[in-house]
Amino acid sequence: MDIIKVKDHEELNSVAAKIVIEKVKKNPNATIGFATGGTPLGTYKKMIEDHRQNKTSYRNIRSFNLDEYVGLTPENPNSYRFYMEKNLFSHIDIQKSNIHFPDGTKIDLERECTNYETSIKRFGGIDLQILGIGRNGHIGFNEPGTPFDSQTHIVELTPSTRQANARYFMSINDVPTHALTMGIATILKSKEILLLAFGEEKTEAIHRLMTGDIDEKFPASVLQKHPKVTIVADSKALSEVIASA
Ligand code: GLP
């Protein structure tokens, strides 16, 4: 695991954006796995700035998002599809037909999960997967207890995850109870992983990710098995790792 310690959110955004931009420049046909949440927002802003200034092109890249809520349409401002359009896709030159999401509005969700998995494979897998981390160690929406061999699947969100994400909704009752997410095995198959973490609310999670037992009770711990993970985090998120080193 490579650790890049940054001093603040601004630096995290620049460092992370640079990694993604370099990847796209090196391979203009790259398949990138995108994450949502608060953490990568600034990274996407930097990518937009760079696209405007330096004309980095995303025309031929393919995107696969990690997860989506069940029941929210792309027009719903709380859907992850809406988030990605608003915060990145509508500002760069990615082609609409190259954007992929698990569709949480399909009647047959099981089939949708299988199709999503097949579609990732058809494009040769994910070259670079961007990840955030939940306080309970979830990656994507893989909650504690998710089997390490899981593929894209339907999950019931834990009360703590619904609570953490309630800030984006009118009330906790509006937060969907289920989501579709790439599985742990899907994420692990990515050729490279870039995990971003910021602030003291992630301290414990980063500590367990890096030094804890590899255990399904803490999904992110599986990343210890991946050959190419880069963690970009600030000193607060890394404080326990530094203290126990
Ligand atoms: C959500 C997303 C995750 C994300 C996590 C942390 O649950 N499904 O992909 O990593 O939140 O979000 P934040 O970056 O806002 O802390």
Coordinates of N, CA and C and ligand atoms in Angstrom, one line a residue:
M1 N 0.8 -1.2 0.0 CA 0.0 0.0 0.0 C 0.9 1.3 0.0
D2 N 0.6 2.2 -0.9 CA 1.3 3.4 -0.8 C 0.5 4.5 -0.1
I3 N 1.1 5.2 0.8 CA 0.4 6.2 1.6 C 0.9 7.6 1.2
I4 N 0.0 8.5 0.8 CA 0.4 9.8 0.5 C -0.3 10.7 1.6
K5 N 0.5 11.3 2.5 CA 0.0 12.1 3.5 C -0.1 13.6 3.0
V6 N -1.3 14.1 3.1 CA -1.5 15.5 2.7 C -1.8 16.4 3.9
K7 N -1.5 17.7 3.7 CA -1.7 18.6 4.8 C -3.2 19.1 5.0
D8 N -3.9 19.2 3.9 CA -5.3 19.6 4.0 C -6.1 19.1 2.8
H9 N -7.4 19.5 2.9 CA -8.3 19.0 1.8 C -7.9 19.4 0.4
E10 N -7.4 20.7 0.4 CA -7.0 21.2 -0.9 C -5.9 20.4 -1.5
E11 N -4.9 20.0 -0.7 CA -3.8 19.2 -1.2 C -4.3 17.8 -1.6
L12 N -5.2 17.2 -0.8 CA -5.8 15.9 -1.1 C -6.4 16.0 -2.5
N13 N -7.2 17.0 -2.7 CA -7.9 17.2 -4.0 C -6.9 17.2 -5.2
S14 N -5.8 18.0 -5.0 CA -4.8 18.2 -6.1 C -4.1 16.8 -6.3
V15 N -3.7 16.2 -5.2 CA -2.9 14.9 -5.4 C -3.8 13.9 -6.1
A16 N -5.0 13.7 -5.6 CA -5.9 12.7 -6.1 C -6.2 13.0 -7.6
A17 N -6.5 14.3 -7.9 CA -6.9 14.6 -9.3 C -5.7 14.3 -10.2
K18 N -4.5 14.6 -9.7 CA -3.3 14.4 -10.5 C -3.2 12.9 -10.9
I19 N -3.4 12.0 -9.9 CA -3.3 10.6 -10.2 C -4.3 10.2 -11.3
V20 N -5.6 10.7 -11.1 CA -6.6 10.3 -12.1 C -6.2 10.9 -13.5
I21 N -5.8 12.2 -13.5 CA -5.5 12.8 -14.8 C -4.3 12.1 -15.5
E22 N -3.3 11.8 -14.7 CA -2.1 11.0 -15.3 C -2.6 9.7 -15.9
K23 N -3.5 9.0 -15.2 CA -3.9 7.7 -15.7 C -4.7 7.9 -17.1
V24 N -5.5 9.0 -17.1 CA -6.3 9.2 -18.3 C -5.4 9.7 -19.5
K25 N -4.3 10.4 -19.2 CA -3.4 10.9 -20.2 C -2.6 9.7 -20.8
K26 N -2.2 8.8 -19.9 CA -1.5 7.6 -20.3 C -2.3 6.7 -21.1
N27 N -3.6 6.6 -20.6 CA -4.5 5.6 -21.3 C -5.8 6.3 -21.6
P28 N -6.0 7.0 -22.7 CA -7.2 7.8 -23.0 C -8.4 6.9 -23.1
N29 N -8.2 5.5 -23.2 CA -9.4 4.6 -23.2 C -9.6 3.9 -21.8
A30 N -9.0 4.5 -20.8 CA -9.1 3.8 -19.5 C -10.5 3.7 -19.0
T31 N -10.7 2.7 -18.2 CA -12.0 2.5 -17.5 C -11.8 2.9 -16.0
I32 N -12.6 3.9 -15.6 CA -12.4 4.5 -14.3 C -13.6 4.2 -13.5
G33 N -13.4 3.7 -12.2 CA -14.5 3.5 -11.3 C -14.6 4.7 -10.4
F34 N -15.8 5.3 -10.4 CA -16.0 6.6 -9.6 C -16.8 6.3 -8.3
A35 N -16.5 7.1 -7.3 CA -17.2 7.1 -6.0 C -17.9 8.4 -5.8
T36 N -18.9 8.3 -4.9 CA -19.6 9.5 -4.5 C -19.3 9.9 -3.1
G37 N -20.1 10.6 -2.4 CA -19.8 11.0 -1.0 C -19.1 12.4 -1.1
G38 N -18.9 12.9 0.1 CA -18.3 14.2 0.2 C -16.8 14.3 -0.1
T39 N -16.1 13.2 0.2 CA -14.6 13.2 0.1 C -14.1 13.5 -1.3
P40 N -14.6 12.8 -2.4 CA -14.0 13.0 -3.7 C -14.5 14.3 -4.5
L41 N -15.4 15.0 -3.8 CA -16.0 16.2 -4.5 C -14.9 17.2 -5.0
G42 N -14.0 17.5 -4.2 CA -12.9 18.5 -4.5 C -12.0 17.9 -5.6
T43 N -11.8 16.6 -5.6 CA -11.0 16.0 -6.6 C -11.7 16.2 -8.0
Y44 N -13.0 16.0 -8.0 CA -13.7 16.2 -9.3 C -13.6 17.7 -9.7
K45 N -13.7 18.6 -8.8 CA -13.5 20.0 -9.1 C -12.2 20.3 -9.8
K46 N -11.1 19.7 -9.2 CA -9.8 19.9 -9.8 C -9.7 19.3 -11.2
M47 N -10.4 18.1 -11.4 CA -10.4 17.5 -12.7 C -11.1 18.4 -13.7
I48 N -12.2 19.1 -13.3 CA -12.9 20.0 -14.2 C -12.0 21.2 -14.5
E49 N -11.3 21.7 -13.5 CA -10.4 22.9 -13.7 C -9.4 22.5 -14.8
D50 N -8.8 21.3 -14.6 CA -7.7 20.9 -15.5 C -8.3 20.6 -16.9
H51 N -9.5 20.1 -16.9 CA -10.1 19.9 -18.3 C -10.2 21.2 -19.0
R52 N -10.7 22.2 -18.3 CA -10.9 23.5 -18.9 C -9.5 24.2 -19.3
Q53 N -8.6 24.1 -18.4 CA -7.3 24.8 -18.6 C -6.4 24.0 -19.6
N54 N -6.3 22.7 -19.3 CA -5.3 21.9 -20.1 C -5.9 20.9 -21.1
K55 N -7.2 21.0 -21.2 CA -7.9 20.2 -22.2 C -7.7 18.7 -22.1
T56 N -7.4 18.2 -20.9 CA -7.4 16.7 -20.7 C -8.7 16.2 -21.2
S57 N -8.7 15.2 -22.1 CA -9.9 14.7 -22.6 C -10.3 13.4 -22.0
Y58 N -11.6 13.3 -21.8 CA -12.3 12.1 -21.2 C -13.2 11.4 -22.2
R59 N -13.0 11.9 -23.5 CA -13.9 11.4 -24.6 C -14.0 9.9 -24.7
N60 N -12.9 9.3 -24.5 CA -12.9 7.8 -24.7 C -12.8 7.0 -23.5
I61 N -12.9 7.7 -22.3 CA -12.8 6.9 -21.1 C -14.2 6.3 -20.8
R62 N -14.2 5.2 -20.1 CA -15.5 4.6 -19.7 C -15.6 4.7 -18.2
S63 N -16.8 5.0 -17.7 CA -16.9 5.1 -16.2 C -17.9 4.1 -15.7
F64 N -17.6 3.5 -14.6 CA -18.5 2.6 -13.8 C -18.6 3.2 -12.4
N65 N -19.7 3.6 -12.0 CA -19.9 4.0 -10.6 C -20.0 2.8 -9.6
L66 N -19.5 3.1 -8.4 CA -19.5 2.0 -7.4 C -20.9 1.5 -7.0
D67 N -21.8 2.5 -6.9 CA -23.1 2.1 -6.3 C -24.2 3.1 -6.6
E68 N -25.4 2.7 -6.3 CA -26.6 3.6 -6.5 C -27.7 3.2 -5.6
Y69 N -28.5 4.1 -5.1 CA -29.6 3.8 -4.3 C -30.7 3.1 -5.1
V70 N -31.4 2.2 -4.4 CA -32.6 1.6 -5.0 C -33.7 2.5 -5.0
G71 N -34.4 2.7 -6.1 CA -35.6 3.5 -6.2 C -35.4 4.9 -6.6
L72 N -34.2 5.4 -6.7 CA -34.0 6.8 -7.1 C -33.7 6.9 -8.6
T73 N -34.4 7.7 -9.3 CA -34.2 7.9 -10.7 C -33.0 8.8 -10.9
P74 N -32.4 8.9 -12.1 CA -31.3 9.8 -12.4 C -31.6 11.2 -12.2
E75 N -32.9 11.6 -12.3 CA -33.3 13.0 -12.1 C -33.5 13.3 -10.7
N76 N -33.5 12.4 -9.8 CA -33.6 12.6 -8.4 C -32.3 13.2 -7.8
P77 N -32.3 14.4 -7.3 CA -31.0 15.1 -6.8 C -30.3 14.3 -5.8
N78 N -30.9 13.3 -5.2 CA -30.1 12.5 -4.2 C -29.5 11.2 -4.8
S79 N -29.8 11.0 -6.1 CA -29.3 9.8 -6.7 C -27.8 10.0 -7.0
Y80 N -27.1 9.0 -7.0 CA -25.6 9.1 -7.3 C -25.4 9.5 -8.8
R81 N -26.3 9.1 -9.6 CA -26.2 9.4 -11.0 C -26.3 11.0 -11.2
F82 N -27.2 11.6 -10.4 CA -27.4 13.0 -10.4 C -26.1 13.7 -9.9
Y83 N -25.6 13.2 -8.8 CA -24.4 13.7 -8.2 C -23.2 13.7 -9.2
M84 N -23.1 12.6 -9.9 CA -21.9 12.5 -10.9 C -22.1 13.5 -12.0
E85 N -23.4 13.6 -12.5 CA -23.6 14.6 -13.6 C -23.3 16.0 -13.1
K86 N -23.8 16.3 -11.9 CA -23.7 17.7 -11.4 C -22.2 18.0 -11.1
N87 N -21.5 17.1 -10.5 CA -20.2 17.4 -10.0 C -19.1 17.0 -10.9
L88 N -19.3 16.3 -12.0 CA -18.2 16.0 -12.9 C -18.7 15.8 -14.3
F89 N -19.5 14.8 -14.6 CA -19.7 14.4 -16.0 C -20.2 15.5 -16.9
S90 N -21.1 16.4 -16.4 CA -21.6 17.5 -17.3 C -20.6 18.6 -17.6
H91 N -19.4 18.5 -16.9 CA -18.4 19.5 -17.1 C -17.2 19.0 -17.9
I92 N -17.2 17.8 -18.2 CA -16.1 17.2 -19.0 C -16.6 16.6 -20.3
D93 N -15.7 16.1 -21.1 CA -16.2 15.7 -22.4 C -16.5 14.1 -22.5
I94 N -16.8 13.5 -21.4 CA -17.1 12.1 -21.4 C -18.4 11.9 -22.2
Q95 N -18.4 10.8 -23.0 CA -19.6 10.5 -23.8 C -20.6 9.8 -23.0
K96 N -21.9 10.3 -23.1 CA -23.0 9.7 -22.3 C -23.0 8.2 -22.4
S97 N -22.8 7.7 -23.6 CA -22.9 6.2 -23.8 C -21.8 5.5 -23.1
N98 N -20.7 6.2 -22.6 CA -19.7 5.5 -21.9 C -19.8 5.5 -20.4
I99 N -20.9 6.1 -19.9 CA -21.2 6.2 -18.5 C -22.0 5.0 -18.0
H100 N -21.6 4.4 -17.0 CA -22.3 3.2 -16.5 C -22.6 3.3 -15.0
F101 N -23.9 3.0 -14.7 CA -24.4 3.0 -13.3 C -25.2 1.7 -13.1
P102 N -25.2 1.2 -11.9 CA -26.2 0.1 -11.6 C -27.6 0.9 -11.5
D103 N -28.6 0.4 -12.1 CA -29.9 1.1 -12.2 C -30.8 0.6 -11.1
G104 N -31.0 1.4 -10.0 CA -31.8 1.0 -8.9 C -33.3 1.1 -9.1
T105 N -33.7 1.5 -10.3 CA -35.1 1.6 -10.6 C -35.6 0.4 -11.4
K106 N -34.7 -0.5 -11.7 CA -35.2 -1.7 -12.5 C -36.1 -2.6 -11.7
I107 N -37.0 -3.3 -12.3 CA -37.9 -4.2 -11.6 C -37.1 -5.4 -11.1
D108 N -36.3 -5.9 -12.1 CA -35.5 -7.1 -11.7 C -34.1 -6.7 -11.3
L109 N -33.9 -6.4 -10.0 CA -32.7 -5.9 -9.5 C -31.5 -6.9 -9.6
E110 N -31.9 -8.2 -9.3 CA -30.9 -9.2 -9.4 C -30.2 -9.3 -10.8
R111 N -31.1 -9.2 -11.8 CA -30.6 -9.3 -13.2 C -29.8 -8.0 -13.5
E112 N -30.2 -6.9 -12.9 CA -29.4 -5.7 -13.2 C -28.0 -5.8 -12.6
C113 N -27.9 -6.4 -11.4 CA -26.6 -6.6 -10.8 C -25.7 -7.5 -11.7
T114 N -26.3 -8.6 -12.2 CA -25.6 -9.5 -13.1 C -25.1 -8.8 -14.3
N115 N -26.0 -8.0 -14.9 CA -25.7 -7.3 -16.1 C -24.6 -6.3 -15.9
Y116 N -24.6 -5.6 -14.7 CA -23.6 -4.6 -14.4 C -22.2 -5.3 -14.4
E117 N -22.2 -6.4 -13.7 CA -20.9 -7.2 -13.5 C -20.4 -7.6 -14.9
T118 N -21.3 -8.1 -15.8 CA -20.9 -8.5 -17.1 C -20.4 -7.3 -17.9
S119 N -21.0 -6.2 -17.8 CA -20.6 -5.0 -18.5 C -19.2 -4.6 -18.1
I120 N -18.9 -4.6 -16.8 CA -17.5 -4.3 -16.4 C -16.5 -5.2 -17.0
K121 N -16.9 -6.5 -17.0 CA -15.9 -7.5 -17.6 C -15.8 -7.3 -19.1
R122 N -16.9 -7.0 -19.7 CA -16.8 -6.8 -21.2 C -15.8 -5.7 -21.6
F123 N -15.7 -4.7 -20.7 CA -14.8 -3.6 -21.0 C -13.4 -3.9 -20.5
G124 N -13.1 -5.1 -20.0 CA -11.8 -5.5 -19.6 C -11.5 -5.1 -18.2
G125 N -12.5 -4.8 -17.4 CA -12.3 -4.5 -16.0 C -11.9 -3.1 -15.7
I126 N -11.8 -2.7 -14.5 CA -11.6 -1.3 -14.1 C -10.1 -1.0 -14.0
D127 N -9.6 0.0 -14.6 CA -8.2 0.3 -14.5 C -7.8 1.0 -13.3
L128 N -8.7 2.0 -12.9 CA -8.5 2.7 -11.7 C -9.8 2.9 -10.9
Q129 N -9.9 2.4 -9.7 CA -11.1 2.6 -8.9 C -10.9 3.6 -7.8
I130 N -11.7 4.7 -7.8 CA -11.6 5.7 -6.8 C -12.5 5.2 -5.6
L131 N -12.1 5.3 -4.4 CA -12.9 4.9 -3.3 C -12.8 5.9 -2.2
G132 N -14.0 6.0 -1.5 CA -14.0 6.7 -0.2 C -14.1 5.6 0.9
I133 N -14.3 5.9 2.1 CA -14.5 4.9 3.1 C -15.6 5.3 4.1
G134 N -16.4 4.4 4.5 CA -17.4 4.7 5.5 C -16.8 4.5 6.9
R135 N -17.4 5.2 7.9 CA -16.9 5.1 9.2 C -16.8 3.6 9.7
N136 N -17.8 2.8 9.3 CA -17.8 1.4 9.7 C -17.0 0.5 8.7
G137 N -16.2 1.1 7.9 CA -15.3 0.4 7.0 C -15.9 0.0 5.7
H138 N -17.1 0.5 5.4 CA -17.7 0.1 4.2 C -17.0 0.8 3.0
I139 N -16.9 0.0 1.9 CA -16.4 0.6 0.6 C -17.5 0.3 -0.4
G140 N -17.8 1.3 -1.2 CA -19.0 1.3 -2.0 C -20.1 1.3 -1.0
F141 N -21.1 0.3 -1.1 CA -22.1 0.1 -0.1 C -21.9 -1.2 0.5
N142 N -20.7 -1.8 0.5 CA -20.5 -3.1 1.1 C -20.3 -2.9 2.6
E143 N -21.4 -3.2 3.3 CA -21.5 -3.0 4.7 C -20.7 -4.2 5.4
P144 N -20.4 -4.0 6.7 CA -19.7 -5.1 7.5 C -20.5 -6.4 7.3
G145 N -19.7 -7.5 7.1 CA -20.3 -8.8 7.0 C -20.5 -9.2 5.5
T146 N -20.2 -8.3 4.6 CA -20.3 -8.6 3.2 C -19.2 -9.6 2.8
P147 N -19.6 -10.7 2.2 CA -18.6 -11.7 1.8 C -17.5 -11.1 0.9
F148 N -16.3 -11.5 1.1 CA -15.2 -11.0 0.2 C -15.3 -11.4 -1.2
D149 N -16.1 -12.5 -1.4 CA -16.2 -13.0 -2.8 C -17.5 -12.4 -3.5
S150 N -18.1 -11.4 -2.9 CA -19.3 -10.8 -3.5 C -19.1 -10.0 -4.8
Q151 N -20.0 -10.2 -5.7 CA -20.1 -9.4 -6.9 C -21.1 -8.3 -6.7
T152 N -21.4 -7.6 -7.8 CA -22.5 -6.5 -7.7 C -23.7 -7.1 -7.1
H153 N -24.3 -6.5 -6.1 CA -25.4 -7.1 -5.4 C -26.3 -6.0 -4.7
I154 N -27.5 -6.5 -4.2 CA -28.4 -5.5 -3.5 C -28.0 -5.6 -2.1
V155 N -28.0 -4.4 -1.4 CA -27.7 -4.4 0.0 C -28.8 -3.6 0.8
E156 N -29.0 -4.1 2.0 CA -29.8 -3.3 2.9 C -28.8 -2.4 3.7
L157 N -29.1 -1.1 3.7 CA -28.1 -0.2 4.3 C -28.3 -0.3 5.8
T158 N -27.1 -0.2 6.5 CA -27.2 -0.2 8.0 C -27.8 1.1 8.5
P159 N -28.3 1.1 9.7 CA -28.8 2.4 10.3 C -27.7 3.5 10.3
S160 N -26.5 3.1 10.6 CA -25.4 4.1 10.8 C -25.1 4.7 9.4
T161 N -25.1 3.9 8.3 CA -24.9 4.5 7.0 C -26.0 5.4 6.6
R162 N -27.2 4.9 6.9 CA -28.4 5.8 6.5 C -28.3 7.1 7.3
Q163 N -27.9 7.0 8.5 CA -27.8 8.2 9.4 C -26.7 9.1 8.8
A164 N -25.5 8.5 8.4 CA -24.4 9.3 7.9 C -24.8 10.0 6.6
N165 N -25.6 9.4 5.8 CA -26.0 9.9 4.5 C -27.3 10.8 4.6
A166 N -27.9 10.8 5.7 CA -29.2 11.6 5.9 C -29.0 13.1 5.7
R167 N -27.7 13.5 5.8 CA -27.5 15.0 5.7 C -27.8 15.5 4.3
Y168 N -27.8 14.6 3.3 CA -28.1 15.0 2.0 C -29.6 15.0 1.7
F169 N -30.4 14.4 2.6 CA -31.9 14.2 2.3 C -32.6 15.2 3.2
M170 N -33.9 15.3 3.0 CA -34.8 16.2 3.8 C -34.9 15.6 5.2
S171 N -35.0 14.2 5.3 CA -35.1 13.6 6.6 C -34.6 12.2 6.4
I172 N -34.2 11.6 7.6 CA -33.7 10.2 7.5 C -34.7 9.2 6.9
N173 N -36.0 9.6 7.0 CA -37.0 8.7 6.4 C -37.0 8.7 4.9
D174 N -36.3 9.7 4.3 CA -36.2 9.8 2.8 C -35.0 9.0 2.3
V175 N -34.1 8.6 3.2 CA -32.9 7.9 2.8 C -33.4 6.4 2.4
P176 N -33.1 6.0 1.2 CA -33.5 4.7 0.8 C -32.9 3.6 1.7
T177 N -33.6 2.5 1.8 CA -33.2 1.5 2.7 C -32.3 0.5 2.0
H178 N -32.3 0.5 0.7 CA -31.5 -0.4 -0.1 C -30.6 0.3 -1.2
A179 N -29.6 -0.4 -1.6 CA -28.8 0.1 -2.7 C -28.2 -1.0 -3.5
L180 N -27.7 -0.7 -4.7 CA -27.0 -1.7 -5.5 C -25.5 -1.3 -5.4
T181 N -24.6 -2.2 -5.2 CA -23.2 -1.9 -5.1 C -22.3 -2.9 -5.8
M182 N -21.2 -2.4 -6.4 CA -20.2 -3.4 -6.8 C -19.9 -4.2 -5.5
G183 N -19.5 -5.5 -5.7 CA -19.2 -6.3 -4.5 C -17.7 -6.1 -4.2
I184 N -17.3 -6.7 -3.1 CA -15.9 -6.7 -2.7 C -15.0 -7.3 -3.8
A185 N -15.4 -8.4 -4.3 CA -14.6 -9.1 -5.4 C -14.5 -8.2 -6.6
T186 N -15.6 -7.5 -6.9 CA -15.6 -6.6 -8.1 C -14.6 -5.5 -7.9
I187 N -14.6 -4.9 -6.7 CA -13.6 -3.8 -6.4 C -12.2 -4.4 -6.4
L188 N -12.0 -5.5 -5.9 CA -10.6 -6.1 -5.8 C -10.0 -6.4 -7.1
K189 N -10.9 -6.6 -8.1 CA -10.4 -7.0 -9.5 C -9.9 -5.7 -10.2
S190 N -10.2 -4.5 -9.7 CA -9.6 -3.3 -10.3 C -8.1 -3.4 -10.3
K191 N -7.5 -2.9 -11.4 CA -6.1 -3.0 -11.5 C -5.4 -2.1 -10.5
E192 N -6.0 -1.0 -10.2 CA -5.4 0.0 -9.3 C -6.5 0.6 -8.5
I193 N -6.2 0.9 -7.2 CA -7.2 1.5 -6.3 C -6.7 2.8 -5.7
L194 N -7.5 3.8 -5.7 CA -7.1 5.1 -5.1 C -8.2 5.4 -4.0
L195 N -7.7 5.3 -2.7 CA -8.7 5.5 -1.6 C -8.4 6.9 -1.0
L196 N -9.5 7.7 -0.8 CA -9.3 9.0 -0.3 C -10.0 9.1 1.1
A197 N -9.3 9.7 2.1 CA -9.9 9.8 3.4 C -9.5 11.1 4.0
F198 N -10.4 11.8 4.7 CA -10.1 13.1 5.2 C -10.8 13.3 6.6
G199 N -10.0 13.7 7.6 CA -10.6 14.2 8.8 C -10.7 13.1 9.9
E200 N -10.9 13.6 11.1 CA -10.9 12.6 12.3 C -12.0 11.6 12.3
E201 N -13.1 11.9 11.5 CA -14.1 10.9 11.5 C -13.7 9.6 10.8
K202 N -12.6 9.7 10.1 CA -12.1 8.5 9.3 C -10.8 7.9 10.0
T203 N -10.4 8.5 11.1 CA -9.1 8.0 11.8 C -9.2 6.5 12.1
E204 N -10.3 6.1 12.8 CA -10.4 4.7 13.2 C -10.5 3.8 12.0
A205 N -11.2 4.2 11.0 CA -11.4 3.4 9.8 C -10.1 3.2 9.0
I206 N -9.3 4.3 8.9 CA -8.0 4.1 8.2 C -7.1 3.2 9.0
H207 N -7.1 3.4 10.3 CA -6.3 2.5 11.2 C -6.6 1.1 11.0
R208 N -7.9 0.8 11.0 CA -8.3 -0.7 10.9 C -8.0 -1.2 9.5
L209 N -8.2 -0.3 8.5 CA -8.0 -0.7 7.1 C -6.5 -1.1 6.9
M210 N -5.6 -0.3 7.5 CA -4.2 -0.5 7.3 C -3.6 -1.6 8.2
T211 N -4.0 -1.6 9.4 CA -3.3 -2.5 10.4 C -4.2 -3.5 11.0
G212 N -5.5 -3.5 10.8 CA -6.4 -4.5 11.4 C -6.3 -5.8 10.7
D213 N -7.1 -6.8 11.4 CA -7.2 -8.1 10.7 C -8.0 -8.0 9.4
I214 N -7.6 -8.8 8.5 CA -8.4 -8.9 7.2 C -9.6 -9.7 7.5
D215 N -10.8 -9.0 7.7 CA -12.0 -9.6 8.2 C -13.2 -9.0 7.5
E216 N -14.1 -9.9 7.2 CA -15.4 -9.4 6.6 C -16.1 -8.5 7.4
K217 N -15.8 -8.5 8.7 CA -16.5 -7.6 9.6 C -16.1 -6.1 9.4
F218 N -15.0 -6.0 8.7 CA -14.5 -4.6 8.4 C -14.1 -4.6 6.9
P219 N -15.1 -4.4 6.0 CA -14.8 -4.6 4.6 C -13.6 -4.0 4.0
A220 N -13.2 -2.8 4.4 CA -12.0 -2.2 3.8 C -10.7 -2.9 4.1
S221 N -10.7 -3.7 5.1 CA -9.5 -4.4 5.5 C -9.0 -5.3 4.3
V222 N -9.9 -5.7 3.4 CA -9.6 -6.6 2.3 C -8.6 -5.9 1.3
L223 N -8.5 -4.6 1.4 CA -7.6 -3.9 0.5 C -6.1 -4.2 0.8
Q224 N -5.9 -4.7 2.0 CA -4.5 -5.2 2.3 C -4.0 -6.3 1.4
K225 N -5.0 -6.9 0.7 CA -4.6 -8.0 -0.2 C -4.4 -7.5 -1.6
H226 N -4.8 -6.3 -1.9 CA -4.7 -5.8 -3.3 C -3.2 -5.3 -3.6
P227 N -2.7 -5.7 -4.7 CA -1.3 -5.3 -5.0 C -1.0 -3.8 -5.3
K228 N -2.1 -3.1 -5.6 CA -1.8 -1.7 -6.0 C -2.8 -0.7 -5.4
V229 N -2.6 -0.4 -4.2 CA -3.6 0.6 -3.5 C -2.8 1.8 -3.1
T230 N -3.3 3.0 -3.4 CA -2.7 4.2 -3.0 C -3.8 4.9 -2.1
I231 N -3.4 5.2 -0.8 CA -4.3 5.9 0.1 C -3.8 7.4 0.2
V232 N -4.7 8.3 -0.2 CA -4.3 9.7 0.0 C -5.2 10.2 1.2
A233 N -4.5 10.6 2.2 CA -5.2 11.0 3.5 C -4.5 12.1 4.2
D234 N -5.3 12.8 5.0 CA -4.6 13.9 5.8 C -4.1 13.4 7.1
S235 N -3.4 14.2 7.8 CA -2.8 13.8 9.1 C -3.8 13.3 10.1
K236 N -5.0 13.9 10.1 CA -6.0 13.5 11.1 C -6.5 12.1 10.8
A237 N -6.8 11.8 9.5 CA -7.2 10.5 9.2 C -6.1 9.5 9.4
L238 N -4.9 9.9 9.3 CA -3.7 9.0 9.5 C -3.2 9.0 10.9
S239 N -3.8 9.8 11.8 CA -3.2 10.0 13.1 C -3.0 8.7 13.9
E240 N -3.9 7.8 13.9 CA -3.7 6.5 14.7 C -2.7 5.6 14.1
V241 N -2.6 5.6 12.7 CA -1.6 4.8 12.1 C -0.2 5.3 12.4
I242 N -0.1 6.7 12.4 CA 1.2 7.3 12.7 C 1.6 7.0 14.2
A243 N 0.6 7.1 15.1 CA 0.8 6.9 16.5 C 1.2 5.5 16.8
S244 N 0.7 4.5 16.0 CA 1.0 3.1 16.3 C 2.2 2.6 15.5
A245 N 2.8 3.5 14.7 CA 3.9 3.0 13.8 C 5.2 2.9 14.6
Ligands
GLP1 C1 -21.4 6.6 1.0 C2 -20.9 6.0 -0.3 C3 -19.4 5.5 -0.2 C4 -18.6 6.6 0.4 C5 -19.1 6.9 1.8 C6 -18.3 7.9 2.6 O1 -21.9 5.6 1.8 N1 -21.7 4.9 -0.8 O2 -19.0 5.2 -1.5 O3 -17.3 6.3 0.4 O4 -20.4 7.3 1.7 O5 -18.7 9.2 2.2 P1 -18.0 10.6 2.6 O6 -16.9 10.7 1.6 O7 -19.1 11.6 2.5 O8 -17.5 10.4 4.0

